[in-house]
Amino acid sequence: MIDSLPLFHRLSARPVIVLGEGEGAEAKRRLVERAGGVVFAELESGIAAGARLAFIAHEEDARAEADAARARAAGLLVNATDRPSLCDFTVPSVLDRSPLLVAIGTGGASAGLAKHVRLRLEAILPPSLGHLARALHAGRGRLRARFPDAAQRRRVLDEALREGGMLDPLAAGSADAVDRWLSEEAAVRQGECVTIHLRSQDPDDLTLREARWLGEADVVWHDPEVAAAILCRARADAARAPVPEDGNAEVKAAAGLTVVLRGPAEFHGA
């Protein structure tokens, strides 16, 4: 269960309200302008311009609460600096490899923790990720022409982008390999079915390989008792269903990767 839904909101040329003075308000203005938004410093003028987001950075609690209530009554989503209870949304710490962005948030629990996680990732994720993203975007037409089926395209990309794949995001030169990959080496992985015998209901007990299988699966068959926390590790758009009564999920497997999740042994009387 997650406490909030991470979203990327396009702000280019759109009005955004930023209320307040001092360092906190200036930081929010810079952030909005960096994303291409148009800052309005007054609530009424921002509402009239069609704003849908409001950042409130007043130092006084009463003033922040009053403006948050007014903005919310006008249908705006509100972020109030250092006041999580007044926030409809929070602002993550952003690792910028444009157009690839990595957002790290804690739901307002600790901005400092989010920042230091970002700093660690800064040292791991290469600047070339942006180049790779742009190259893949430029090749979308060719990929669609070669693989008209969306599920096929996803499997092709999974194979290329996995660790050690031709387009491994952390490997040097992967962005420069996109054109050759599209021309010569993109291929559909044959249908595959793997079974994961769970040792517990804790998703942290999955091995790295099991977690990768689950994250890439097109279809997930599962025993009824498998915990929701484990099922959440699968792609949101992966098809899911209980294992058939005859237990023969392999026969029913679709093309692509099918994962069968069997519950911990204690649920089967072992």
PDB file of N, CA, C and O in Angstrom, residues 70-97:
ATOM      1  N   ARG A  70      -8.683  28.541   1.123  1.00  0.00           N
ATOM      2  CA  ARG A  70      -9.247  29.309   0.010  1.00  0.00           C
ATOM      3  C   ARG A  70      -8.890  28.667  -1.329  1.00  0.00           C
ATOM      4  O   ARG A  70      -9.739  28.565  -2.224  1.00  0.00           O
ATOM      5  N   ALA A  71      -7.640  28.235  -1.457  1.00  0.00           N
ATOM      6  CA  ALA A  71      -7.214  27.614  -2.708  1.00  0.00           C
ATOM      7  C   ALA A  71      -7.951  26.296  -2.938  1.00  0.00           C
ATOM      8  O   ALA A  71      -8.433  26.014  -4.044  1.00  0.00           O
ATOM      9  N   ARG A  72      -8.077  25.503  -1.890  1.00  0.00           N
ATOM     10  CA  ARG A  72      -8.751  24.214  -2.030  1.00  0.00           C
ATOM     11  C   ARG A  72     -10.232  24.406  -2.345  1.00  0.00           C
ATOM     12  O   ARG A  72     -10.804  23.646  -3.138  1.00  0.00           O
ATOM     13  N   ALA A  73     -10.849  25.430  -1.753  1.00  0.00           N
ATOM     14  CA  ALA A  73     -12.260  25.709  -2.039  1.00  0.00           C
ATOM     15  C   ALA A  73     -12.467  26.105  -3.492  1.00  0.00           C
ATOM     16  O   ALA A  73     -13.552  25.908  -4.046  1.00  0.00           O
ATOM     17  N   ALA A  74     -11.423  26.654  -4.120  1.00  0.00           N
ATOM     18  CA  ALA A  74     -11.506  27.040  -5.535  1.00  0.00           C
ATOM     19  C   ALA A  74     -11.152  25.888  -6.473  1.00  0.00           C
ATOM     20  O   ALA A  74     -11.093  26.068  -7.683  1.00  0.00           O
ATOM     21  N   GLY A  75     -10.906  24.705  -5.891  1.00  0.00           N
ATOM     22  CA  GLY A  75     -10.637  23.523  -6.712  1.00  0.00           C
ATOM     23  C   GLY A  75      -9.182  23.274  -7.015  1.00  0.00           C
ATOM     24  O   GLY A  75      -8.867  22.416  -7.846  1.00  0.00           O
ATOM     25  N   LEU A  76      -8.256  23.987  -6.339  1.00  0.00           N
ATOM     26  CA  LEU A  76      -6.831  23.799  -6.589  1.00  0.00           C
ATOM     27  C   LEU A  76      -6.261  22.703  -5.690  1.00  0.00           C
ATOM     28  O   LEU A  76      -6.752  22.480  -4.587  1.00  0.00           O
ATOM     29  N   LEU A  77      -5.217  22.060  -6.181  1.00  0.00           N
ATOM     30  CA  LEU A  77      -4.425  21.167  -5.352  1.00  0.00           C
ATOM     31  C   LEU A  77      -3.355  21.999  -4.665  1.00  0.00           C
ATOM     32  O   LEU A  77      -2.728  22.865  -5.277  1.00  0.00           O
ATOM     33  N   VAL A  78      -3.128  21.715  -3.370  1.00  0.00           N
ATOM     34  CA  VAL A  78      -2.301  22.596  -2.539  1.00  0.00           C
ATOM     35  C   VAL A  78      -1.065  21.866  -2.028  1.00  0.00           C
ATOM     36  O   VAL A  78      -1.131  20.707  -1.602  1.00  0.00           O
ATOM     37  N   ASN A  79       0.064  22.580  -2.076  1.00  0.00           N
ATOM     38  CA  ASN A  79       1.270  22.165  -1.366  1.00  0.00           C
ATOM     39  C   ASN A  79       1.645  23.290  -0.409  1.00  0.00           C
ATOM     40  O   ASN A  79       1.823  24.434  -0.833  1.00  0.00           O
ATOM     41  N   ALA A  80       1.712  22.970   0.883  1.00  0.00           N
ATOM     42  CA  ALA A  80       2.056  23.971   1.895  1.00  0.00           C
ATOM     43  C   ALA A  80       3.406  23.603   2.499  1.00  0.00           C
ATOM     44  O   ALA A  80       3.548  22.544   3.117  1.00  0.00           O
ATOM     45  N   THR A  81       4.399  24.468   2.306  1.00  0.00           N
ATOM     46  CA  THR A  81       5.760  24.196   2.737  1.00  0.00           C
ATOM     47  C   THR A  81       5.828  23.891   4.233  1.00  0.00           C
ATOM     48  O   THR A  81       5.323  24.648   5.062  1.00  0.00           O
ATOM     49  N   ASP A  82       6.452  22.734   4.565  1.00  0.00           N
ATOM     50  CA  ASP A  82       6.671  22.292   5.956  1.00  0.00           C
ATOM     51  C   ASP A  82       5.379  22.051   6.727  1.00  0.00           C
ATOM     52  O   ASP A  82       5.385  22.020   7.957  1.00  0.00           O
ATOM     53  N   ARG A  83       4.278  21.841   5.995  1.00  0.00           N
ATOM     54  CA  ARG A  83       2.990  21.561   6.672  1.00  0.00           C
ATOM     55  C   ARG A  83       2.314  20.391   5.954  1.00  0.00           C
ATOM     56  O   ARG A  83       1.345  20.578   5.214  1.00  0.00           O
ATOM     57  N   PRO A  84       2.789  19.164   6.180  1.00  0.00           N
ATOM     58  CA  PRO A  84       2.255  17.995   5.465  1.00  0.00           C
ATOM     59  C   PRO A  84       0.744  17.829   5.601  1.00  0.00           C
ATOM     60  O   PRO A  84       0.088  17.371   4.666  1.00  0.00           O
ATOM     61  N   SER A  85       0.187  18.211   6.746  1.00  0.00           N
ATOM     62  CA  SER A  85      -1.246  18.015   6.956  1.00  0.00           C
ATOM     63  C   SER A  85      -2.089  18.910   6.040  1.00  0.00           C
ATOM     64  O   SER A  85      -3.275  18.636   5.837  1.00  0.00           O
ATOM     65  N   LEU A  86      -1.491  19.967   5.487  1.00  0.00           N
ATOM     66  CA  LEU A  86      -2.220  20.867   4.590  1.00  0.00           C
ATOM     67  C   LEU A  86      -2.008  20.518   3.122  1.00  0.00           C
ATOM     68  O   LEU A  86      -2.573  21.174   2.250  1.00  0.00           O
ATOM     69  N   CYS A  87      -1.207  19.495   2.846  1.00  0.00           N
ATOM     70  CA  CYS A  87      -0.798  19.215   1.467  1.00  0.00           C
ATOM     71  C   CYS A  87      -1.704  18.200   0.778  1.00  0.00           C
ATOM     72  O   CYS A  87      -1.993  17.133   1.330  1.00  0.00           O
ATOM     73  N   ASP A  88      -2.133  18.539  -0.438  1.00  0.00           N
ATOM     74  CA  ASP A  88      -2.761  17.562  -1.324  1.00  0.00           C
ATOM     75  C   ASP A  88      -1.698  16.820  -2.131  1.00  0.00           C
ATOM     76  O   ASP A  88      -1.943  15.713  -2.618  1.00  0.00           O
ATOM     77  N   PHE A  89      -0.543  17.431  -2.314  1.00  0.00           N
ATOM     78  CA  PHE A  89       0.564  16.794  -3.012  1.00  0.00           C
ATOM     79  C   PHE A  89       1.868  17.282  -2.400  1.00  0.00           C
ATOM     80  O   PHE A  89       1.920  18.336  -1.761  1.00  0.00           O
ATOM     81  N   THR A  90       2.907  16.490  -2.537  1.00  0.00           N
ATOM     82  CA  THR A  90       4.232  16.878  -2.063  1.00  0.00           C
ATOM     83  C   THR A  90       5.184  16.938  -3.249  1.00  0.00           C
ATOM     84  O   THR A  90       4.898  16.393  -4.324  1.00  0.00           O
ATOM     85  N   VAL A  91       6.307  17.602  -3.060  1.00  0.00           N
ATOM     86  CA  VAL A  91       7.279  17.789  -4.140  1.00  0.00           C
ATOM     87  C   VAL A  91       8.466  16.865  -3.895  1.00  0.00           C
ATOM     88  O   VAL A  91       9.110  16.941  -2.850  1.00  0.00           O
ATOM     89  N   PRO A  92       8.773  15.971  -4.836  1.00  0.00           N
ATOM     90  CA  PRO A  92       9.879  15.041  -4.632  1.00  0.00           C
ATOM     91  C   PRO A  92      11.229  15.708  -4.863  1.00  0.00           C
ATOM     92  O   PRO A  92      11.322  16.806  -5.409  1.00  0.00           O
ATOM     93  N   SER A  93      12.269  15.015  -4.443  1.00  0.00           N
ATOM     94  CA  SER A  93      13.620  15.389  -4.839  1.00  0.00           C
ATOM     95  C   SER A  93      13.853  14.792  -6.216  1.00  0.00           C
ATOM     96  O   SER A  93      13.591  13.602  -6.436  1.00  0.00           O
ATOM     97  N   VAL A  94      14.287  15.619  -7.176  1.00  0.00           N
ATOM     98  CA  VAL A  94      14.315  15.199  -8.581  1.00  0.00           C
ATOM     99  C   VAL A  94      15.745  15.017  -9.068  1.00  0.00           C
ATOM    100  O   VAL A  94      16.585  15.912  -8.944  1.00  0.00           O
ATOM    101  N   LEU A  95      16.010  13.840  -9.633  1.00  0.00           N
ATOM    102  CA  LEU A  95      17.270  13.571 -10.308  1.00  0.00           C
ATOM    103  C   LEU A  95      17.020  13.804 -11.805  1.00  0.00           C
ATOM    104  O   LEU A  95      16.191  13.125 -12.406  1.00  0.00           O
ATOM    105  N   ASP A  96      17.719  14.739 -12.367  1.00  0.00           N
ATOM    106  CA  ASP A  96      17.444  15.199 -13.728  1.00  0.00           C
ATOM    107  C   ASP A  96      18.403  14.578 -14.736  1.00  0.00           C
ATOM    108  O   ASP A  96      19.597  14.866 -14.747  1.00  0.00           O
ATOM    109  N   ARG A  97      17.844  13.691 -15.548  1.00  0.00           N
ATOM    110  CA  ARG A  97      18.550  13.182 -16.728  1.00  0.00           C
ATOM    111  C   ARG A  97      17.608  13.395 -17.922  1.00  0.00           C
ATOM    112  O   ARG A  97      17.288  12.480 -18.658  1.00  0.00           O
TER     113      ARG A  97
END
